[in-house]
Amino acid sequence: MRAAIFQSPGSVVTQEVPDPGVVLPTDAVVRVTASCICGSDLWPWRGINKRGEGRIGHEFLGVVEETGDEVSGIRTGDLVIAPFVWSCGECVHCRAGWTTSCLVGGGYGSDDRDGHLVDGGQGQYVRVPRADGTLVAAPVAPDDARIPALLTLSDVMGTGHHAAVSARVAPGGTAVVVGDGAVGLCAVLAARRLGAERIIALSSHEDRAAIARTFGATDVVAVRGEQAVAQVLELTDGVGADSVLECVGMTASWDTALDVVRPGGTVGYVGVPAGVEGGLPLRKLFGRNITVAGGVAPARTYLPELLEDVLNGTIDPGPVFTSEVALEDIAQGYDDMDQRRSIKVLVRP
Amino acid sequence: MRAAIFQSPGSVVTQEVPDPGVVLPTDAVVRVTASCICGSDLWPWRGINKRGEGRIGHEFLGVVEETGDEVSGIRTGDLVIAPFVWSCGECVHCRAGWTTSCLVGGGYGSDDRDGHLVDGGQGQYVRVPRADGTLVAAPVAPDDARIPALLTLSDVMGTGHHAAVSARVAPGGTAVVVGDGAVGLCAVLAARRLGAERIIALSSHEDRAAIARTFGATDVVAVRGEQAVAQVLELTDGVGADSVLECVGMTASWDTALDVVRPGGTVGYVGVPAGVEGGLPLRKLFGRNITVAGGVAPARTYLPELLEDVLNGTIDPGPVFTSEVALEDIAQGYDDMDQRRSIKVLVRP
């Protein structure tokens, strides 16, 4: 099969690799029909996070080709959505909903605990371990118009939702969303879905701001840093926001988040902390009773409820995909995202 | 009147100072009938936190001697409990329950925003600004046996309760309390009051552990650091605790707290971060979805419900006071707390 390989910063190539098959009885092999590039894939591509050569990609959906003997929840031919990590669904942490802390689970693009490769999501096929715990079937065809929206449930919509849940967005409340990437935009949509009355999106890119408005932002603040803080405080009568959804993970975005949250408010964060220096300023949190919640989103846990809302038309996060590339042209997709020519790139294998 | 004066590290003396009177129409003057020394008073006494010479103390109760013309909620002769900061009760933050973020409020022992001295709590009288917003009357006499318990509502019991609320202690859950000072012990009591099924207190001092057991600890871990982490994990089947109540505020106690909380769990913290170096480790929080909540407790907000439970006998935090001194002998009280001869010292003016 063909699959994307991360070679070194700035270099992702599509090449021939062995076809996967069922290795363990709890496996399923999925023929990927739609995949995509994550903002976090850009960190190694930019050389900010080190990683070795190998398979890449962790967001995909597709059709089940083959299942192991112990798989009972999904069948060959099902269209399934894969959350961005695989998980057993049975351990103490999965049962509590924290599937990203699964005792046996793991990521795509590296070996499982038995030493068998788990393919990356940016490829034609993926062996998915713990298929029953991991995959969620959707009653749609691979060419359904809602495929982009469904693909976001693999990561960015679940992650945006996690930001909103973690930030305790509640009906009637005020939410500020820091970050206008795909996750930030999904966080706007999630905040609206949870009933926020006022949603202030920070975005200095008009194309992204336009989507934020479509997704439910009531206000857009187009400046950064101290100016953004001043504008948000003005918009909130000097009080600050009940909920701040931090969807970047850099020191500057955290500074903004902590400066616009009201006393007793909550920062829900999902931005992979790639560039946060020095840790969180505890004294600042202490004096103002700011809660910090969030982390790596348990997308699997949220998938059923979000799937229902995509299928019934309540939410459509699909517009975060602003371009498509064929798997053979994936390098172009990385470049487009890196250069901000595209918010998020859908990859067709 | 007589009042305690912080002079320099290791030196707190009782001396003659001017009697306070009503200055603003929202003031009340309280004759202190019971006061005490806070763990945070020990920081400057030990020279860890710098502070200048002046009045000290922020936990007291007493009898209203005089009220300003605009005070309507309390009357001369009432026995009133003073939360450890004064607050208006009317601003946006007070109305939201965050009285420690009151827009006009402040602490004891320093000037208010109009430049008038607010007396320290370790003295015979205190001018309390914003008396209606701040003081809570209790229908008891100054010599009631429940006075020590009521005095804890000024700070340590409200603070322990804040740790438990912030840590989302819930019926049937598991709570770990880090810190066996008066606040930590009150946190044990608060966790029991909120219905925790398992309460693991970390204490290597048998006198404190004994009180923790009386207050509701189901288990006591008497070792520290990595050994304590290992024991807590063993007690929780390797999972960790739903709720961790951090009642110290040092790097070592935070390390322990973050190591014993389960994925998706919450650290509720109230320990004044006096010795936390380098900020909170965001990556560690991120990977395990640990929520960090808490800060300076809004004791005023919690006072009515806790007062009711002290009066009806549901809780008795009074045993945190293990000794008493006269105001004239307050230096002895500081020394006793510093040397851990007493958990908390009640001061009789």
XYZ file of C-alpha atoms in Angstrom:
698
model
C 0.000 0.000 0.000
C 0.942 3.678 -0.143
C 1.564 5.603 3.056
C 3.050 8.906 4.154
C 6.446 8.730 5.829
C 7.888 11.500 7.941
C 11.541 11.682 6.951
C 12.888 14.833 8.537
C 11.715 18.394 9.174
C 10.110 19.699 5.995
C 10.016 16.300 4.349
C 7.015 13.976 4.295
C 6.864 11.586 1.333
C 4.374 9.019 0.115
C 5.894 5.625 -0.553
C 5.201 1.913 -0.826
C 5.003 0.013 2.464
C 3.763 -3.464 3.403
C 0.006 -4.000 3.536
C -1.207 -4.468 7.105
C -3.253 -7.485 8.173
C -4.909 -8.676 11.342
C -2.180 -9.598 13.825
C -4.099 -9.871 17.075
C -7.662 -11.166 17.446
C -8.808 -7.768 18.688
C -7.532 -5.973 15.551
C -9.410 -4.572 12.601
C -7.919 -3.452 9.313
C -9.486 -0.271 7.995
C -9.271 0.924 4.397
C -8.835 4.660 4.861
C -11.265 6.716 2.771
C -10.484 10.094 4.311
C -7.550 11.256 6.382
C -6.058 14.589 7.299
C -3.110 16.548 8.640
C -3.151 17.696 12.263
C -1.713 20.928 13.580
C 0.424 18.761 15.867
C 1.901 16.999 12.778
C 3.373 20.368 11.905
C 5.521 20.509 15.036
C 7.996 17.839 13.842
C 7.600 19.063 10.271
C 8.781 22.474 11.457
C 11.527 20.892 13.508
C 10.100 22.183 16.787
C 9.452 18.697 18.179
C 12.022 16.037 17.415
C 10.848 12.719 16.015
C 12.400 9.930 14.013
C 11.588 8.716 10.518
C 8.355 6.760 10.224
C 4.639 6.605 9.632
C 2.584 9.658 10.457
C -1.040 10.736 10.833
C -3.642 9.938 13.464
C -6.971 11.206 12.100
C -8.881 9.023 9.675
C -12.049 7.224 8.848
C -12.716 4.410 6.446
C -14.256 1.045 5.739
C -13.562 -2.074 7.795
C -11.815 -4.615 5.556
C -11.082 -7.404 8.023
C -11.577 -8.085 11.706
C -9.925 -10.389 14.215
C -11.832 -13.257 15.803
C -12.572 -11.384 19.017
C -13.992 -8.265 17.370
C -17.756 -8.158 17.773
C -18.804 -4.495 17.798
C -17.973 -3.646 14.179
C -18.191 -5.622 10.948
C -16.484 -5.773 7.597
C -18.016 -3.078 5.424
C -18.822 -0.666 8.274
C -17.714 2.912 7.843
C -15.834 3.671 11.044
C -14.326 6.746 12.627
C -11.002 6.302 14.425
C -10.259 8.540 17.413
C -6.691 9.819 17.368
C -5.497 7.203 19.838
C -6.640 3.613 20.129
C -7.921 2.314 23.467
C -9.384 -0.839 24.959
C -12.648 0.536 26.303
C -12.449 -1.844 29.243
C -9.736 -0.720 31.652
C -10.352 1.474 34.670
C -9.395 4.658 32.833
C -11.412 3.880 29.691
C -14.436 3.085 31.832
C -14.034 6.463 33.528
C -13.974 8.076 30.090
C -10.250 8.848 29.981
C -9.490 6.758 26.906
C -6.285 8.695 26.256
C -4.989 7.197 29.510
C -5.929 3.636 28.472
C -3.694 1.121 30.235
C -2.987 -0.775 27.003
C -3.713 1.802 24.305
C -1.428 3.873 22.168
C -0.943 6.070 19.163
C -0.792 5.498 15.425
C 2.420 5.343 13.478
C 4.492 3.405 15.991
C 4.712 -0.047 17.510
C 2.112 -1.354 19.951
C 3.210 -2.897 23.241
C 3.676 -6.259 21.548
C 6.119 -4.755 19.077
C 3.785 -4.849 16.084
C 3.624 -1.721 13.966
C 0.406 0.255 14.070
C 0.140 2.114 10.764
C -0.137 5.881 10.559
C -3.443 7.434 9.611
C -1.979 9.096 6.511
C -1.992 5.967 4.389
C -4.286 3.591 2.552
C -4.812 1.042 5.311
C -4.444 0.971 9.077
C -4.333 -1.980 11.432
C -6.338 -0.699 14.404
C -5.667 -2.535 17.673
C -8.508 -2.968 20.159
C -11.003 -2.294 17.397
C -14.069 -2.737 19.593
C -12.826 -0.217 22.104
C -11.564 2.225 19.510
C -13.694 2.438 16.387
C -17.145 3.968 16.129
C -19.367 3.025 13.183
C -21.343 5.696 11.366
C -24.310 4.762 9.146
C -23.109 6.676 6.100
C -21.392 5.909 2.807
C -17.744 6.877 2.147
C -18.909 9.539 -0.305
C -21.491 11.105 2.008
C -21.411 14.900 2.047
C -20.917 14.791 5.803
C -17.581 12.943 5.589
C -15.495 16.062 6.342
C -17.645 16.766 9.388
C -17.358 13.136 10.520
C -13.600 13.170 10.011
C -13.286 16.039 12.508
C -14.663 13.701 15.185
C -11.389 11.813 14.925
C -9.638 14.699 16.621
C -10.305 18.408 16.173
C -14.019 18.501 16.975
C -13.565 16.181 19.943
C -10.632 18.306 21.033
C -12.538 21.573 20.654
C -15.385 20.003 22.601
C -12.921 18.958 25.298
C -11.762 22.571 25.572
C -15.362 23.678 26.056
C -16.230 20.949 28.551
C -12.991 21.508 30.466
C -13.619 25.267 30.544
C -17.070 24.520 31.997
C -18.895 26.365 29.254
C -22.478 26.615 30.409
C -25.723 28.041 29.097
C -25.706 31.830 29.298
C -22.001 32.063 29.991
C -19.217 33.983 28.288
C -16.476 32.080 26.496
C -13.252 33.323 24.952
C -11.534 31.098 22.400
C -7.785 31.599 22.042
C -6.547 30.078 18.791
C -8.129 30.163 15.349
C -6.796 26.897 13.960
C -9.125 23.992 13.285
C -9.295 23.129 16.988
C -10.030 26.705 17.982
C -12.793 26.940 15.402
C -14.270 23.646 16.609
C -14.052 25.021 20.146
C -16.244 27.933 19.053
C -18.763 25.471 17.654
C -18.598 23.390 20.825
C -19.095 26.443 23.029
C -22.191 27.357 21.047
C -23.447 23.779 21.275
C -23.063 23.931 25.071
C -25.083 27.110 25.231
C -22.587 29.945 25.708
C -24.365 33.245 25.193
C -21.276 35.267 24.352
C -18.438 33.706 22.372
C -15.420 35.895 21.741
C -13.011 34.467 19.182
C -9.458 35.774 18.954
C -8.455 35.772 15.303
C -6.409 38.099 13.194
C -7.012 36.130 9.987
C -10.192 37.172 8.226
C -10.799 33.765 6.594
C -10.663 32.079 9.991
C -12.694 34.791 11.671
C -15.383 34.284 9.043
C -15.647 30.599 9.903
C -15.619 31.455 13.611
C -18.639 33.703 13.052
C -20.402 30.940 11.117
C -19.639 28.562 13.971
C -21.181 30.884 16.562
C -18.699 33.565 17.574
C -20.615 36.646 18.675
C -17.477 38.803 18.686
C -14.093 38.610 16.996
C -11.024 40.266 18.479
C -8.503 40.754 15.686
C -5.540 42.003 17.715
C -3.079 40.123 19.881
C -1.383 40.234 23.264
C -2.162 43.106 25.603
C -4.423 44.743 23.034
C -6.508 41.582 22.825
C -6.730 41.411 26.616
C -7.911 45.026 26.749
C -10.571 44.412 24.114
C -11.898 41.287 25.791
C -12.087 43.078 29.139
C -13.935 45.934 27.485
C -16.373 43.493 25.893
C -16.995 41.893 29.294
C -17.470 45.087 31.317
C -14.056 44.706 32.861
C -14.957 41.363 34.418
C -13.365 38.818 32.091
C -14.787 35.570 30.779
C -16.289 32.679 32.707
C -14.573 30.241 30.375
C -11.441 30.536 28.280
C -10.672 27.850 25.706
C -6.910 27.726 25.153
C -6.335 26.022 21.792
C -2.739 26.938 20.980
C -0.309 25.831 23.668
C 2.281 28.598 23.520
C 3.452 30.933 26.284
C 1.843 33.960 24.624
C -1.534 32.262 24.232
C -1.461 31.123 27.852
C -0.639 34.636 29.015
C -3.649 35.909 27.115
C -5.872 33.130 28.452
C -4.923 33.830 32.066
C -5.420 37.572 31.608
C -8.954 37.382 30.178
C -10.474 34.831 32.549
C -12.533 36.249 35.389
C -11.802 35.496 39.054
C -13.164 32.042 39.757
C -13.258 31.273 36.032
C -11.798 28.330 34.162
C -9.234 27.928 31.433
C -9.943 24.767 29.433
C -6.846 23.924 27.450
C -6.205 21.477 24.665
C -3.328 23.098 22.859
C -0.451 20.626 22.986
C 2.000 22.530 25.195
C 4.734 22.668 22.584
C 6.124 26.041 23.430
C 5.165 26.826 27.003
C 8.168 27.934 28.987
C 8.596 27.826 32.717
C 5.361 26.155 33.715
C 2.087 27.691 34.787
C 2.318 30.697 37.116
C 0.759 29.238 40.246
C 0.662 32.499 42.198
C -1.379 34.143 39.472
C -3.833 31.239 39.471
C -3.964 31.246 43.282
C -4.837 34.874 43.807
C -7.708 34.818 41.330
C -8.965 31.266 41.872
C -8.472 30.354 38.243
C -9.135 26.711 37.418
C -6.999 25.059 34.760
C -8.539 21.962 33.196
C -8.091 19.975 30.045
C -5.345 18.087 28.304
C -5.269 15.482 25.599
C -8.898 15.013 24.607
C -10.621 11.673 25.131
C -12.081 11.915 21.625
C -13.407 8.341 21.793
C -15.571 9.186 24.787
C -17.127 12.191 23.090
C -17.559 10.506 19.706
C -21.064 9.037 20.111
C -22.735 12.272 21.230
C -20.931 14.414 18.665
C -21.650 11.860 15.929
C -25.325 12.072 16.712
C -25.241 15.847 16.411
C -23.372 15.739 13.104
C -25.841 13.210 11.722
C -28.885 15.175 12.857
C -27.448 18.414 11.528
C -26.987 20.220 14.860
C -23.319 20.840 14.136
C -21.242 20.883 10.961
C -17.554 21.231 11.722
C -16.702 20.226 8.126
C -15.769 23.764 7.012
C -12.493 23.560 8.962
C -11.244 21.641 5.920
C -10.419 24.350 3.450
C -8.540 22.176 0.966
C -7.956 18.610 -0.136
C -4.950 16.749 -1.481
C -4.401 13.250 -2.766
C -2.208 11.050 -0.573
C 0.468 11.205 -3.278
C 0.566 14.982 -2.888
C 0.569 15.085 0.895
C 3.773 17.138 1.069
C 1.825 19.923 -0.591
C -0.783 19.634 2.153
C 1.844 20.047 4.882
C 3.227 23.066 3.111
C -0.225 24.588 2.697
C -0.949 24.230 6.392
C 2.466 25.444 7.439
C 2.118 28.527 5.268
C -1.486 29.068 6.432
C -2.828 28.749 2.903
C -5.184 26.162 4.318
C -6.694 25.843 7.797
C -6.844 22.066 7.626
C -6.107 19.740 4.735
C -8.171 16.652 3.996
C -6.158 13.812 2.467
C -7.745 11.398 -0.017
C -5.859 8.084 -0.112
C -5.659 48.976 73.129
C -3.131 46.165 72.956
C -2.229 44.603 69.616
C 0.410 42.317 68.173
C 3.028 43.971 65.992
C 5.229 42.082 63.554
C 8.654 43.624 63.937
C 11.025 41.377 62.011
C 11.514 37.650 61.433
C 11.241 35.896 64.769
C 9.860 38.941 66.556
C 6.184 39.628 67.180
C 5.437 41.791 70.214
C 2.280 42.989 71.941
C 2.177 46.731 72.492
C -0.091 49.715 73.020
C -1.666 51.173 69.870
C -4.511 53.654 69.285
C -8.048 52.402 69.789
C -9.906 52.136 66.511
C -13.245 53.833 65.901
C -15.766 54.003 63.108
C -14.198 55.972 60.245
C -16.527 55.215 57.367
C -20.305 54.738 57.638
C -19.952 51.127 56.458
C -17.501 50.253 59.261
C -18.001 48.248 62.409
C -15.675 48.074 65.365
C -15.362 44.587 66.799
C -14.036 43.758 70.255
C -12.031 40.625 69.573
C -12.879 37.776 71.947
C -10.898 35.070 70.170
C -8.136 35.298 67.584
C -5.449 32.984 66.332
C -2.194 32.546 64.445
C -2.313 31.363 60.833
C 0.216 29.095 59.154
C 0.724 31.918 56.648
C 1.694 34.263 59.518
C 4.670 31.975 60.019
C 6.105 32.719 56.555
C 7.245 36.262 57.451
C 8.037 35.130 60.993
C 10.432 32.590 59.499
C 11.773 35.177 57.082
C 10.582 33.254 54.019
C 8.197 36.003 52.896
C 9.385 39.572 53.345
C 7.069 42.031 55.055
C 7.470 45.293 56.894
C 6.767 46.141 60.525
C 3.088 46.420 61.421
C -0.155 44.885 62.620
C -0.691 41.182 62.012
C -3.420 38.576 62.173
C -6.487 37.980 60.034
C -8.586 35.390 61.871
C -10.862 36.548 64.671
C -14.305 36.725 66.073
C -15.801 39.007 68.649
C -18.563 41.321 69.742
C -19.715 44.338 67.745
C -18.987 47.480 69.773
C -20.014 50.188 67.330
C -21.369 50.433 63.797
C -21.388 53.113 61.135
C -24.627 54.742 60.018
C -24.938 52.609 56.905
C -24.492 49.255 58.624
C -27.795 47.419 58.835
C -27.040 43.693 58.840
C -25.348 43.456 62.212
C -25.898 45.236 65.520
C -23.944 46.276 68.556
C -23.675 43.280 70.841
C -23.755 40.668 68.067
C -21.077 38.006 68.164
C -19.620 38.068 64.672
C -17.135 35.957 62.726
C -14.732 37.799 60.430
C -13.546 36.049 57.275
C -9.836 36.522 56.674
C -10.395 39.314 54.159
C -13.085 41.960 54.207
C -15.347 42.400 51.177
C -18.312 44.475 50.063
C -20.755 41.699 49.210
C -22.139 43.803 46.376
C -19.644 43.938 43.507
C -19.659 41.591 40.540
C -17.071 39.282 42.084
C -18.689 39.176 45.537
C -22.046 38.399 43.944
C -20.411 35.537 42.060
C -19.073 34.249 45.379
C -15.444 35.282 44.864
C -15.242 37.592 47.842
C -11.445 37.379 47.894
C -11.533 39.177 44.538
C -13.820 41.948 45.858
C -13.280 45.127 43.863
C -13.011 47.257 47.006
C -12.022 44.738 49.683
C -8.730 44.051 51.332
C -6.820 42.428 54.130
C -6.341 43.149 57.811
C -3.292 44.819 59.229
C -2.766 47.387 56.494
C -4.397 50.517 55.086
C -7.673 50.368 53.163
C -7.946 52.128 49.798
C -8.818 55.399 51.536
C -5.591 55.270 53.509
C -7.182 54.400 56.848
C -5.539 51.625 58.844
C -7.475 48.398 59.176
C -6.323 46.770 62.399
C -4.796 43.311 62.493
C -6.819 40.434 63.904
C -4.293 39.757 66.648
C -5.375 42.606 68.893
C -8.176 43.751 71.178
C -10.261 45.665 68.634
C -10.578 45.742 64.856
C -12.210 48.309 62.638
C -13.851 46.142 59.979
C -14.645 47.966 56.721
C -17.733 46.956 54.760
C -19.158 45.318 57.848
C -22.409 44.221 56.199
C -20.564 42.455 53.410
C -17.926 40.971 55.671
C -19.168 39.940 59.089
C -21.450 37.003 59.848
C -23.326 36.929 63.140
C -23.545 33.736 65.156
C -26.184 33.291 67.863
C -23.785 32.259 70.603
C -22.078 33.854 73.598
C -18.349 34.677 73.616
C -17.743 31.876 76.106
C -19.674 29.211 74.190
C -17.878 25.876 73.986
C -18.104 26.062 70.196
C -16.012 29.238 69.955
C -12.875 27.402 68.737
C -14.934 25.677 66.042
C -16.530 28.979 65.039
C -13.145 30.684 64.927
C -11.967 28.188 62.288
C -14.676 29.535 59.968
C -12.643 32.707 59.772
C -10.066 30.897 57.691
C -8.878 27.306 58.095
C -12.207 25.500 57.906
C -13.349 27.643 54.984
C -9.988 27.057 53.356
C -10.111 23.293 53.896
C -13.629 23.316 52.505
C -12.402 25.258 49.489
C -9.778 22.572 48.886
C -12.484 19.925 48.950
C -14.904 21.850 46.741
C -12.120 22.759 44.302
C -10.962 19.141 44.179
C -14.542 18.168 43.341
C -14.854 15.801 46.258
C -18.060 13.886 45.684
C -20.037 11.177 47.461
C -18.320 7.835 47.100
C -15.086 9.286 45.803
C -11.508 8.923 46.951
C -9.683 11.939 48.357
C -6.042 12.368 49.314
C -5.156 15.226 51.631
C -1.583 16.507 51.365
C -0.674 18.540 54.418
C -1.461 17.903 58.078
C -1.569 21.458 59.346
C -4.817 22.994 60.521
C -5.963 23.541 56.932
C -5.130 19.981 55.913
C -7.020 18.621 58.914
C -10.004 20.827 58.100
C -9.768 19.566 54.512
C -10.169 16.016 55.827
C -13.271 17.106 57.725
C -14.595 18.912 54.634
C -13.991 15.875 52.428
C -15.947 13.722 54.851
C -18.727 16.314 54.977
C -18.946 16.226 51.166
C -19.290 12.453 51.206
C -15.877 11.068 50.211
C -15.841 7.338 50.873
C -12.090 6.995 51.124
C -9.984 9.747 52.683
C -6.240 9.209 52.730
C -4.375 11.691 54.915
C -0.642 12.148 54.506
C 0.826 12.756 57.938
C 4.026 11.717 59.603
C 3.125 13.310 62.940
C 1.108 10.989 65.152
C -0.722 13.798 66.989
C -1.932 15.244 63.703
C -2.736 11.828 62.251
C -4.888 11.148 65.297
C -6.947 14.276 64.642
C -7.133 13.390 60.943
C -8.650 10.024 61.896
C -11.141 11.734 64.203
C -12.033 14.096 61.361
C -12.742 11.238 58.960
C -9.498 9.950 57.439
C -9.930 6.287 56.560
C -6.209 5.813 55.958
C -3.070 7.602 57.082
C 0.135 7.466 55.059
C 3.007 8.300 57.384
C 5.847 8.456 54.865
C 6.793 11.176 52.379
C 7.757 11.723 48.766
C 8.028 8.708 46.477
C 7.219 6.335 49.306
C 3.986 8.191 49.989
C 3.103 8.094 46.291
C 3.704 4.352 46.202
C 1.521 3.776 49.265
C -1.341 5.876 47.940
C -1.232 4.066 44.608
C -1.254 0.752 46.431
C -4.260 1.857 48.489
C -6.080 2.872 45.298
C -5.362 -0.269 43.247
C -2.802 1.582 41.184
C -5.371 4.082 39.933
C -4.772 7.165 42.077
C -7.296 9.442 43.720
C -10.255 11.245 42.177
C -9.492 14.286 44.305
C -6.276 15.532 45.845
C -6.413 18.368 48.370
C -3.098 20.229 48.308
C -2.839 22.121 51.592
C 0.855 22.984 51.777
C 2.048 24.979 48.770
C 5.604 23.704 48.394
C 7.243 22.068 45.386
C 7.494 18.704 47.167
C 3.828 18.688 48.159
C 2.777 19.589 44.624
C 4.931 16.803 43.214
C 3.180 14.367 45.524
C -0.250 15.761 44.676
C 0.309 15.432 40.932
C 1.663 11.906 41.311
C -1.255 10.520 43.308
C -4.153 11.999 41.316
C -5.756 9.683 38.795
C -6.035 10.551 35.093
C -8.922 12.968 34.751
C -8.765 13.743 38.466
C -8.552 17.098 40.194
C -6.047 18.739 42.492
C -7.795 21.298 44.694
C -5.147 23.537 46.181
C -5.259 26.102 48.920
C -1.707 26.062 50.179
C -0.348 29.570 49.689
C 2.313 28.921 47.041
C 5.187 30.149 49.169
C 7.801 27.751 47.986
C 6.754 26.471 44.576
C 9.577 26.775 42.096
C 9.303 26.943 38.350
C 5.540 26.897 37.949
C 3.211 23.988 37.353
C 4.412 21.339 34.916
C 1.889 21.793 32.122
C 2.977 18.787 30.078
C 2.388 16.497 33.036
C -1.087 17.955 33.551
C -1.823 17.751 29.816
C -1.010 14.099 29.287
C -3.137 12.926 32.195
C -5.949 15.493 32.021
C -5.364 16.674 35.555
C -7.481 19.629 36.610
C -5.942 22.178 38.963
C -8.460 24.278 40.863
C -8.462 26.378 43.986
C -6.657 29.381 45.327
C -7.342 31.836 48.086
C -10.560 30.637 49.689
C -13.690 32.796 49.594
C -14.284 32.050 53.267
C -17.105 34.605 53.476
C -19.107 32.748 50.826
C -18.803 29.432 52.628
C -19.407 30.862 56.104
C -23.220 30.542 56.338
C -23.368 26.862 55.375
C -20.401 25.899 57.522
C -21.743 27.940 60.440
C -25.001 26.033 60.270
C -23.135 22.728 60.387
C -21.015 23.810 63.353
C -24.103 24.979 65.217
C -26.050 21.792 64.510
C -23.079 19.627 65.453
C -22.396 18.101 62.023
C -18.790 19.273 62.120
C -16.454 20.298 64.912
C -13.188 21.654 63.552
C -12.321 23.070 66.992
C -9.700 20.402 67.795
C -7.247 22.015 65.355
C -6.549 24.396 68.223
C -4.168 22.481 70.426
C -3.121 25.346 72.657
C -4.075 28.832 73.796
C -2.074 31.911 74.713
C -2.984 35.323 76.036
C -2.423 38.192 73.600
C 0.415 39.388 75.825
C 2.182 36.058 75.278
C 1.620 35.832 71.530
C 5.326 35.456 70.763
C 5.166 32.155 72.607
C 2.296 31.113 70.332
C 4.351 31.844 67.204
C 7.222 29.864 68.603
C 4.969 26.948 69.516
C 3.558 26.786 65.991
C 6.937 27.238 64.353
C 8.398 24.418 66.430
C 5.309 22.261 65.830
C 4.574 22.056 69.550
C 1.080 23.230 68.647
C -0.945 22.694 65.468
C -2.788 25.984 65.828
C -2.729 28.485 68.643
C -5.828 30.309 69.845
C -5.124 33.816 71.121
C -7.205 35.330 73.943
C -7.056 39.143 73.837
